[in-house]
Coordinates of C-alpha atoms in Angstrom, one line a residue:
M1 CA 0.0 0.0 0.0
S2 CA 1.4 3.4 -1.1
I3 CA 1.7 6.5 1.1
T4 CA -1.1 8.1 -1.0
E5 CA -3.4 5.1 -0.4
I6 CA -2.6 5.2 3.4
Q7 CA -3.3 8.9 3.4
M8 CA -6.7 8.4 1.7
L9 CA -7.6 5.7 4.2
F10 CA -6.8 8.0 7.1
K11 CA -8.8 10.7 5.4
F12 CA -11.8 8.4 5.1
I13 CA -11.5 7.3 8.8
G14 CA -11.1 10.9 9.9
G15 CA -14.1 11.9 7.8
L16 CA -16.2 9.2 9.2
G17 CA -15.2 10.2 12.7
M18 CA -16.1 13.8 12.1
F19 CA -19.4 12.8 10.5
L20 CA -20.4 10.7 13.5
Y21 CA -19.1 13.3 16.0
G22 CA -20.9 16.2 14.1
M23 CA -24.2 14.3 14.0
D24 CA -23.9 13.6 17.8
A25 CA -23.0 17.2 18.6
M26 CA -25.8 18.6 16.4
A27 CA -28.3 16.2 18.0
D28 CA -27.0 17.2 21.5
G29 CA -27.5 20.9 20.7
L30 CA -30.9 20.4 19.3
Q31 CA -32.0 18.3 22.3
K32 CA -30.7 21.0 24.8
S33 CA -32.4 23.7 22.8
A34 CA -35.7 21.8 22.8
G35 CA -35.4 20.8 26.4
H36 CA -38.7 22.1 27.8
K37 CA -40.6 21.2 24.7
M38 CA -39.3 17.6 25.0
Q39 CA -40.7 17.5 28.5
Q40 CA -44.1 18.7 27.2
L41 CA -44.1 15.9 24.6
L42 CA -44.3 13.4 27.5
G43 CA -47.9 14.4 27.9
F44 CA -48.7 13.0 24.5
L45 CA -47.6 9.5 25.5
T46 CA -51.0 8.7 26.9
S47 CA -52.8 9.9 23.7
N48 CA -53.9 7.9 20.7
R49 CA -51.6 5.9 18.4
L50 CA -51.5 8.6 15.7
M51 CA -50.2 11.0 18.3
G52 CA -47.6 8.4 19.1
V53 CA -46.4 8.4 15.4
L54 CA -46.1 12.2 15.4
L55 CA -44.3 12.0 18.8
G56 CA -41.8 9.4 17.5
T57 CA -41.2 11.4 14.4
G58 CA -40.6 14.6 16.4
I59 CA -38.3 13.1 19.0
T60 CA -36.2 11.3 16.4
A61 CA -35.9 14.4 14.2
I62 CA -34.5 16.2 17.3
I63 CA -32.1 13.5 18.7
Q64 CA -31.2 12.3 15.2
S65 CA -31.4 8.6 16.0
S66 CA -34.3 6.2 15.7
S67 CA -32.2 3.6 17.7
A68 CA -32.1 6.0 20.6
T69 CA -35.8 6.7 20.4
T70 CA -36.6 3.0 20.3
V71 CA -34.3 2.3 23.2
M72 CA -36.1 5.0 25.2
V73 CA -39.4 3.5 24.2
V74 CA -38.2 0.1 25.6
G75 CA -37.3 2.0 28.8
F76 CA -40.8 3.6 29.0
V77 CA -42.5 0.2 28.5
N78 CA -40.2 -1.4 31.1
A79 CA -41.0 1.4 33.5
G80 CA -44.7 0.9 32.9
I81 CA -45.2 4.5 31.7
I82 CA -46.7 3.4 28.3
N83 CA -48.2 0.2 27.0
L84 CA -47.3 -1.7 23.9
G85 CA -50.2 -0.2 21.9
Q86 CA -48.7 3.3 22.5
A87 CA -45.2 2.1 21.9
V88 CA -46.1 0.8 18.4
G89 CA -47.0 4.3 17.2
I90 CA -43.8 5.9 18.6
I91 CA -41.7 3.2 16.9
M92 CA -43.4 3.8 13.6
G93 CA -42.8 7.5 13.9
A94 CA -39.1 7.0 14.8
N95 CA -38.6 5.4 11.5
I96 CA -40.0 8.4 9.7
G97 CA -38.0 10.9 11.9
T98 CA -34.7 9.2 11.0
T99 CA -35.1 10.2 7.3
V100 CA -34.2 13.8 8.3
T101 CA -30.5 12.9 8.5
S102 CA -30.4 11.5 5.0
W103 CA -31.9 14.8 3.7
I104 CA -29.2 16.7 5.5
V105 CA -26.5 14.6 4.0
S106 CA -27.9 15.0 0.5
M107 CA -28.0 18.8 0.7
S108 CA -24.7 19.0 -1.3
E109 CA -26.7 17.9 -4.4
W110 CA -29.3 20.7 -4.0
G111 CA -27.0 23.4 -5.4
E112 CA -23.5 24.8 -5.4
M113 CA -24.0 27.0 -2.3
L114 CA -25.2 24.0 -0.3
K115 CA -22.0 21.9 -0.9
P116 CA -20.2 21.2 2.4
E117 CA -16.9 22.7 1.3
F118 CA -18.8 26.0 0.6
F119 CA -20.5 26.8 4.0
A120 CA -19.3 24.2 6.5
P121 CA -16.2 26.2 7.6
A122 CA -18.3 29.2 8.2
L123 CA -20.8 27.2 10.3
V124 CA -18.0 25.9 12.5
G125 CA -16.5 29.4 12.8
V126 CA -19.7 31.1 13.8
G127 CA -20.7 28.2 16.0
A128 CA -17.4 28.2 17.9
V129 CA -17.7 32.0 18.5
L130 CA -21.2 31.5 19.9
S131 CA -20.2 28.5 22.1
L132 CA -17.0 30.1 23.5
F133 CA -17.7 33.8 23.7
T134 CA -21.4 34.2 24.6
G135 CA -22.9 34.0 28.1
S136 CA -26.4 33.2 26.9
G137 CA -27.4 29.5 27.2
K138 CA -29.6 29.7 24.1
K139 CA -26.8 31.2 22.0
K140 CA -24.4 28.5 23.2
Q141 CA -26.9 25.8 22.2
I142 CA -27.2 27.4 18.7
G143 CA -23.4 27.4 18.6
E144 CA -23.3 23.7 19.4
I145 CA -25.8 23.0 16.6
L146 CA -23.9 25.0 14.1
V147 CA -20.6 23.4 15.0
G148 CA -22.2 19.9 14.8
F149 CA -23.7 20.7 11.3
G150 CA -20.3 22.1 10.1
V151 CA -18.2 19.2 11.4
L152 CA -20.8 16.7 9.9
F153 CA -20.4 18.3 6.5
I154 CA -16.6 18.6 6.7
G155 CA -16.6 14.9 7.6
L156 CA -18.7 14.1 4.6
S157 CA -16.4 16.1 2.4
F158 CA -13.4 14.3 3.7
M159 CA -15.0 10.9 3.1
S160 CA -16.1 11.9 -0.4
D161 CA -12.6 13.3 -1.3
S162 CA -10.9 10.1 -0.1
I163 CA -13.1 7.9 -2.3
T164 CA -13.0 10.1 -5.4
P165 CA -9.7 8.7 -6.8
Y166 CA -11.1 5.2 -6.7
R167 CA -14.5 5.9 -8.2
N168 CA -13.6 4.0 -11.4
A169 CA -11.9 1.2 -9.5
P170 CA -13.3 -2.2 -10.6
I171 CA -13.7 -3.4 -7.0
F172 CA -16.5 -0.9 -6.3
S173 CA -18.5 -1.6 -9.4
Q174 CA -18.1 -5.4 -8.9
A175 CA -19.0 -5.3 -5.3
F176 CA -22.2 -3.2 -5.8
S177 CA -23.1 -5.3 -8.9
V178 CA -23.0 -8.5 -6.7
L179 CA -24.9 -6.8 -3.9
G180 CA -27.5 -5.5 -6.4
K181 CA -28.0 -8.9 -8.1
N182 CA -28.4 -10.7 -4.8
P183 CA -31.1 -9.0 -2.6
F184 CA -30.1 -11.2 0.4
L185 CA -26.5 -10.2 0.3
G186 CA -27.4 -6.5 -0.2
I187 CA -29.8 -6.6 2.8
L188 CA -27.3 -8.5 4.9
A189 CA -24.5 -6.0 4.1
G190 CA -26.7 -3.1 5.2
L191 CA -27.8 -5.0 8.3
V192 CA -24.3 -5.9 9.4
V193 CA -22.8 -2.4 8.9
T194 CA -25.7 -0.7 10.7
G195 CA -25.6 -3.3 13.5
I196 CA -21.8 -2.7 14.0
I197 CA -22.0 1.2 14.1
Q198 CA -25.4 1.1 15.9
S199 CA -26.9 3.9 13.7
S200 CA -29.0 3.6 10.6
S201 CA -28.6 7.4 10.1
A202 CA -24.8 7.0 10.0
S203 CA -24.8 4.0 7.7
V204 CA -27.2 5.6 5.3
G205 CA -24.9 8.7 5.3
I206 CA -21.9 6.5 4.4
L207 CA -23.9 5.0 1.5
Q208 CA -24.9 8.4 0.4
T209 CA -21.2 9.5 0.4
L210 CA -20.5 6.6 -2.0
A211 CA -23.5 7.6 -4.1
L212 CA -22.1 11.2 -4.3
N213 CA -19.1 9.7 -6.2
G214 CA -21.3 7.9 -8.6
I215 CA -20.3 4.3 -7.7
V216 CA -23.6 3.0 -6.3
N217 CA -26.4 1.6 -8.5
W218 CA -30.1 1.7 -7.8
Q219 CA -30.6 -2.0 -7.0
S220 CA -27.7 -2.3 -4.6
A221 CA -28.6 1.0 -2.8
I222 CA -32.2 -0.1 -2.3
Y223 CA -31.4 -3.5 -0.8
I224 CA -28.6 -2.1 1.4
T225 CA -31.0 0.6 2.6
L226 CA -33.6 -2.1 3.5
G227 CA -30.9 -3.9 5.4
Q228 CA -30.0 -0.7 7.2
N229 CA -33.5 -0.3 8.4
I230 CA -33.4 -3.9 9.9
G231 CA -29.9 -3.3 11.4
T232 CA -31.2 -0.3 13.4
C233 CA -33.3 -2.8 15.5
V234 CA -30.1 -4.4 16.9
T235 CA -29.6 -1.5 19.4
A236 CA -33.1 -1.8 20.9
L237 CA -32.9 -5.6 21.0
L238 CA -29.6 -5.4 22.9
S239 CA -31.1 -2.8 25.3
S240 CA -34.0 -5.0 26.1
V241 CA -31.7 -7.6 27.6
G242 CA -32.5 -7.6 31.3
A243 CA -35.8 -5.8 30.8
N244 CA -39.2 -7.3 31.6
K245 CA -41.1 -9.4 29.0
T246 CA -43.3 -6.5 27.9
A247 CA -40.2 -4.3 27.2
K248 CA -38.7 -7.2 25.2
R249 CA -41.9 -7.3 23.1
A250 CA -41.5 -3.6 22.3
A251 CA -38.0 -4.3 20.9
V252 CA -39.5 -7.3 18.9
I253 CA -42.3 -5.0 17.5
H254 CA -39.6 -2.7 16.2
L255 CA -37.9 -5.7 14.5
L256 CA -41.2 -7.1 13.1
F257 CA -42.2 -3.7 11.7
N258 CA -38.9 -3.1 9.9
V259 CA -38.6 -6.7 8.6
T260 CA -42.1 -6.7 7.3
G261 CA -41.5 -3.5 5.5
A262 CA -38.2 -4.7 4.1
V263 CA -39.9 -7.9 2.8
I264 CA -42.8 -6.0 1.2
F265 CA -40.5 -3.4 -0.5
G266 CA -37.8 -5.9 -1.3
C267 CA -40.3 -8.0 -3.3
I268 CA -41.7 -4.9 -5.1
M269 CA -38.3 -3.5 -6.0
F270 CA -37.0 -7.0 -7.1
V271 CA -39.9 -7.2 -9.6
M272 CA -39.3 -3.6 -10.8
F273 CA -35.6 -4.3 -11.3
R274 CA -36.3 -7.5 -13.2
L275 CA -38.7 -5.6 -15.5
N276 CA -36.3 -2.7 -16.0
P277 CA -32.6 -3.9 -15.7
V278 CA -31.3 -0.7 -17.2
F279 CA -32.8 1.3 -14.3
A280 CA -31.5 -1.2 -11.8
A281 CA -27.9 -0.8 -13.0
S282 CA -28.0 3.0 -13.3
R283 CA -26.3 5.2 -10.8
I284 CA -28.2 6.5 -7.8
S285 CA -27.6 9.9 -6.3
S286 CA -27.6 10.8 -2.6
V287 CA -30.9 12.6 -3.1
G288 CA -32.3 9.4 -4.7
I289 CA -31.4 7.5 -1.6
S290 CA -33.1 10.1 0.6
I291 CA -36.2 9.9 -1.5
F292 CA -36.4 6.1 -1.3
H293 CA -35.6 6.1 2.4
T294 CA -38.4 8.6 3.0
I295 CA -40.9 6.8 0.8
F296 CA -40.1 3.4 2.4
N297 CA -40.5 4.6 6.0
V298 CA -43.6 6.7 5.4
S299 CA -45.3 4.0 3.2
N300 CA -44.4 1.3 5.7
T301 CA -46.0 3.2 8.5
V302 CA -49.2 3.9 6.4
I303 CA -49.4 0.2 5.3
L304 CA -48.8 -1.3 8.8
F305 CA -50.5 1.3 11.0
P306 CA -53.9 -0.4 10.7
F307 CA -52.3 -3.7 11.7
A308 CA -50.5 -2.3 14.8
G309 CA -52.6 -4.7 17.0
L310 CA -51.4 -7.7 15.0
L311 CA -47.8 -6.6 15.6
V312 CA -48.5 -6.5 19.3
K313 CA -50.1 -10.0 19.2
A314 CA -47.2 -11.4 17.1
S315 CA -44.7 -10.0 19.6
G316 CA -46.6 -11.9 22.3
I317 CA -46.1 -15.2 20.3
L318 CA -42.4 -14.6 19.9
V319 CA -41.9 -13.5 23.5
H320 CA -44.0 -15.5 25.9
E321 CA -45.4 -13.6 28.9
D322 CA -44.8 -15.1 32.3
K323 CA -48.0 -16.5 33.7
K324 CA -47.4 -14.9 37.1
E325 CA -45.1 -12.0 37.7
A326 CA -43.5 -11.8 41.1
P327 CA -45.0 -9.0 43.2
M328 CA -42.7 -6.0 43.4
D329 CA -42.1 -3.9 46.6
T330 CA -42.2 -0.1 46.4
D331 CA -38.4 0.2 46.1
G332 CA -38.4 -2.2 43.2
Q333 CA -41.2 -0.3 41.5
M334 CA -39.3 3.0 41.8
K335 CA -36.2 1.4 40.4
R336 CA -38.2 0.0 37.5
H337 CA -39.8 3.4 36.9
L338 CA -36.3 5.1 36.8
D339 CA -35.2 3.0 33.8
E340 CA -31.7 3.9 32.6
R341 CA -32.8 3.6 29.0
I342 CA -34.8 6.8 29.4
L343 CA -31.5 8.6 30.1
E344 CA -31.1 8.5 26.3
T345 CA -33.3 11.6 26.4
P346 CA -32.5 13.6 29.5
S347 CA -35.7 15.8 29.2
F348 CA -37.9 12.7 29.6
A349 CA -35.6 11.3 32.4
I350 CA -36.0 14.6 34.3
E351 CA -39.7 14.5 34.0
N352 CA -39.8 10.9 35.1
V353 CA -37.6 11.4 38.2
N354 CA -39.6 14.6 39.1
H355 CA -42.7 12.4 39.2
E356 CA -40.9 9.9 41.6
V357 CA -39.7 12.8 43.8
V358 CA -43.3 13.9 44.1
N359 CA -44.2 10.4 45.2
M360 CA -41.5 10.6 47.8
G361 CA -43.1 13.8 49.0
Y362 CA -46.5 12.1 49.4
A363 CA -44.8 9.3 51.3
A364 CA -43.3 11.9 53.7
M365 CA -46.7 13.5 54.1
E366 CA -48.2 10.1 55.0
N367 CA -45.4 9.7 57.6
L368 CA -46.4 13.1 59.0
D369 CA -50.0 11.8 59.4
L370 CA -48.7 8.7 61.2
A371 CA -46.5 10.7 63.4
A372 CA -49.3 13.1 64.3
A373 CA -51.6 10.2 65.2
A374 CA -48.9 8.6 67.3
L375 CA -48.2 11.8 69.2
L376 CA -51.8 12.7 69.8
G377 CA -52.9 9.2 70.8
S378 CA -49.6 8.2 72.6
N379 CA -49.8 5.2 70.2
K380 CA -46.7 3.0 70.0
T381 CA -48.1 1.0 67.1
E382 CA -48.4 4.1 65.0
A383 CA -44.9 5.1 66.1
E384 CA -43.5 1.8 64.8
L385 CA -45.2 2.5 61.4
V386 CA -43.4 5.8 61.3
E387 CA -40.1 4.0 61.8
K388 CA -40.9 1.6 58.9
M389 CA -41.9 4.5 56.7
E390 CA -38.7 6.4 57.6
Q391 CA -36.6 3.4 56.3
K392 CA -38.6 3.3 53.1
I393 CA -38.1 7.1 52.6
N394 CA -34.3 6.6 53.2
N395 CA -34.3 4.0 50.5
Y396 CA -36.2 6.4 48.2
E397 CA -33.5 9.0 48.8
K398 CA -30.7 6.6 47.8
I399 CA -32.5 5.5 44.6
L400 CA -33.4 9.0 43.5
I401 CA -30.0 10.5 44.3
D402 CA -28.3 7.8 42.3
Y403 CA -30.6 8.4 39.3
L404 CA -30.2 12.2 39.5
V405 CA -26.4 11.8 39.5
K406 CA -26.7 9.8 36.2
I407 CA -29.0 12.5 34.7
N408 CA -26.5 15.2 35.8
N409 CA -23.8 13.4 33.9
Q410 CA -25.8 13.7 30.7
S411 CA -25.7 16.7 28.4
L412 CA -28.1 19.3 29.9
N413 CA -28.9 22.9 29.2
E414 CA -28.8 25.5 32.0
E415 CA -32.5 25.2 32.8
Q416 CA -32.2 21.4 33.1
H417 CA -29.1 21.7 35.3
L418 CA -31.0 24.0 37.6
L419 CA -33.9 21.6 37.8
V420 CA -31.7 18.6 38.5
K421 CA -29.9 20.6 41.2
N422 CA -33.2 21.6 42.8
L423 CA -34.5 18.0 42.7
F424 CA -31.3 17.0 44.6
Y425 CA -32.2 19.5 47.3
T426 CA -35.9 18.6 47.3
V427 CA -35.1 14.9 47.9
S428 CA -32.9 15.9 50.8
D429 CA -35.7 18.2 52.2
F430 CA -38.3 15.4 52.0
E431 CA -35.9 13.1 53.8
R432 CA -35.4 15.7 56.5
V433 CA -39.2 16.0 56.8
S434 CA -39.4 12.2 57.5
D435 CA -36.5 12.6 60.0
H436 CA -38.6 15.1 62.0
C437 CA -41.6 12.7 61.7
E438 CA -39.4 10.1 63.3
N439 CA -38.5 12.6 66.1
L440 CA -42.2 13.1 66.7
S441 CA -42.8 9.3 66.9
E442 CA -40.0 9.1 69.5
L443 CA -41.7 11.8 71.5
A444 CA -45.0 9.8 71.2
V445 CA -43.2 6.7 72.6
E446 CA -41.7 8.8 75.5
K447 CA -45.2 10.3 76.1
A448 CA -46.7 6.9 76.3
N449 CA -44.0 5.4 78.5
R450 CA -44.2 8.2 81.0
N451 CA -48.0 8.3 80.9
I452 CA -48.0 12.0 80.0
V453 CA -51.3 13.5 79.0
F454 CA -51.6 16.9 77.3
S455 CA -54.3 19.3 78.6
K456 CA -57.2 19.8 76.3
E457 CA -55.9 23.3 75.5
A458 CA -52.4 22.0 74.7
E459 CA -53.8 19.1 72.6
N460 CA -56.0 21.5 70.5
E461 CA -52.9 23.8 70.0
I462 CA -50.9 20.8 68.7
K463 CA -53.7 19.8 66.4
E464 CA -53.9 23.4 65.0
M465 CA -50.1 23.4 64.4
I466 CA -50.2 20.0 62.7
K467 CA -53.0 21.2 60.4
E468 CA -51.1 24.2 59.3
V469 CA -47.8 22.3 58.8
R470 CA -49.6 19.5 56.8
A471 CA -51.2 22.2 54.6
S472 CA -47.8 23.8 54.0
L473 CA -46.2 20.4 53.1
E474 CA -49.1 19.5 50.8
H475 CA -48.9 22.8 48.9
A476 CA -45.2 22.3 48.5
I477 CA -45.6 18.9 47.0
K478 CA -48.2 20.2 44.6
A479 CA -45.9 23.1 43.7
R480 CA -43.2 20.5 42.8
E481 CA -45.8 18.4 40.9
T482 CA -47.5 21.2 38.9
S483 CA -45.0 24.1 38.9
D484 CA -47.9 26.3 39.9
M485 CA -47.0 29.7 41.4
S486 CA -50.3 29.8 43.4
E487 CA -49.2 26.7 45.3
V488 CA -45.8 28.4 46.0
R489 CA -47.6 31.4 47.4
A490 CA -49.8 29.2 49.5
V491 CA -46.7 27.6 51.1
V492 CA -45.3 31.1 51.9
Q493 CA -48.6 32.0 53.6
C494 CA -48.7 28.7 55.5
E495 CA -45.1 29.2 56.6
E496 CA -45.9 32.7 58.0
R497 CA -48.8 31.3 59.9
V498 CA -46.8 28.4 61.3
D499 CA -44.0 30.8 62.5
S500 CA -46.5 33.1 64.1
L501 CA -48.4 30.1 65.6
E502 CA -45.3 28.6 67.1
E503 CA -44.3 31.8 68.8
E504 CA -47.9 32.3 70.1
L505 CA -48.1 28.7 71.4
R506 CA -44.7 28.9 73.1
E507 CA -46.0 32.0 75.0
R508 CA -49.2 30.3 75.9
H509 CA -47.2 27.4 77.2
I510 CA -45.0 29.6 79.4
E511 CA -48.2 31.1 80.8
R512 CA -49.5 27.7 81.7
L513 CA -46.2 26.8 83.3
S514 CA -46.3 30.1 85.3
A515 CA -49.9 29.3 86.4
Q516 CA -48.7 25.7 87.3
T517 CA -51.5 24.3 85.1
C518 CA -48.9 22.3 83.2
K519 CA -46.2 20.0 84.4
P520 CA -42.6 20.8 83.3
E521 CA -42.0 17.3 81.9
N522 CA -45.1 17.6 79.8
G523 CA -43.8 20.9 78.5
V524 CA -40.6 19.5 77.2
I525 CA -42.4 17.1 74.9
F526 CA -44.9 19.8 73.9
L527 CA -42.1 22.3 73.0
D528 CA -40.0 19.6 71.1
A529 CA -43.1 18.7 69.1
L530 CA -43.7 22.4 68.2
S531 CA -40.0 22.7 67.1
N532 CA -40.1 19.6 64.9
L533 CA -43.4 20.7 63.3
E534 CA -42.0 24.1 62.6
R535 CA -38.9 22.6 61.0
I536 CA -41.1 20.5 58.7
S537 CA -42.8 23.7 57.5
D538 CA -39.3 25.2 56.9
H539 CA -38.5 22.3 54.6
A540 CA -41.8 22.7 52.8
H541 CA -40.9 26.4 52.3
N542 CA -37.5 25.4 50.9
I543 CA -39.1 23.1 48.4
A544 CA -41.5 25.8 47.2
G545 CA -38.6 28.2 46.9
Y546 CA -36.8 25.8 44.5
V547 CA -39.9 25.7 42.3
R548 CA -40.1 29.6 42.4
D549 CA -36.4 29.8 41.3
E550 CA -37.2 27.7 38.2
M551 CA -39.8 30.1 36.9

């Protein structure tokens, strides 16, 4: 091998690397830029199947990977967030969304000004300036997108230039002639390449680069493209290992959908090529590949959309459901809901973990109710339940913190970083609320052991304090759940009342002690209870403050 040939090989490898990196950087920037909108899309997951198709198309167009979308869908199914019927629509839409990349790659054939070598350096230059020298988060994200676009196109240009000297080499014409004449070999080639690089968008881009140099014929390109659409299923199938049977079925549905489409179109195109061998052997352009890729995925969705139910049933035949699934405890359910596959799209992962943090809040409020009942009734049984709930909430904290750390290691925009940071703090505050509930339960046990009885007046005062504190905590949880400023304001008002009430009740208690209508030992428990309740309200106020900061 000569120095020139080695140089060309390095240029192709470098170009491929830049193409893959540019596509990833562009998708990363798009995802950050669309952060809040991506969270809003989660609401459509419970809508009808057609909405699922639109959702899958939109998400894949943003993250530039149908494999990533499908892996995320497997995660959603495994977490029990969506069912298989809803998953089918999103999977179909993901196949349509992935065609966007092929159109971006074929831009160089749209006109002289759209050729990579013309505008790509300018994109990288402008993008780098925005990323490095602007303080605005939005401008930085735009810069990342531009740099990604630019590097992607420079990579394509490098790959194309490295192949140009060999466009007339017999090996290419012979290879594509063999792949074109044998549909199975063509499909297998596309499947293997896509399975190895784990991206149909990238493998289609490589094929389009070869097409730009006029060395790919129609029949080989069609069969390879069909194989690439099957190969993209490998990622989802691998990700389903270790998931539950329903999630495995989601990955199998993706495979069935793409294989069925490949068989239908493979047969149609085989007949067409037989009838028109001149067309079959003619050169295909990168735009031609984009057109077929789009027609295939859109038509496949239109054809199979009415039979989505059959795809679900067929997946059940291939992946047998367990007759009885072992019951799962609360910790296990939370771990299942926080599926790591959903981390493929941080916006969805944040929305999902926010939901679980809210659940932790309601568990803390339940613990407050138990602690209040134990304190007022001097009930040791209720106090033991508080201890058990405290252990459960401690486990919640570990699970949620671990997942939030993983989200924080993803590529997030400034708004998402703030939200994740506040969720860290919120989890800590809910855990502290439960700690104060545990303190109240210990006071309840001490009260029972020493046969301490509050006066009617003191008992009514504690009840009043508990009512205000509970209201404060409930409004804080709802503020976290809905991001509603009215709930935040309600917490602030409750906190003011709690602070005033604590001061007032302490003064009344001192008056009772002075009048000797209350025993000092009773007063210690009463004052400790007030202090713990007031601290719970403080934590509720903290939680509402985080929500306010996000607006």
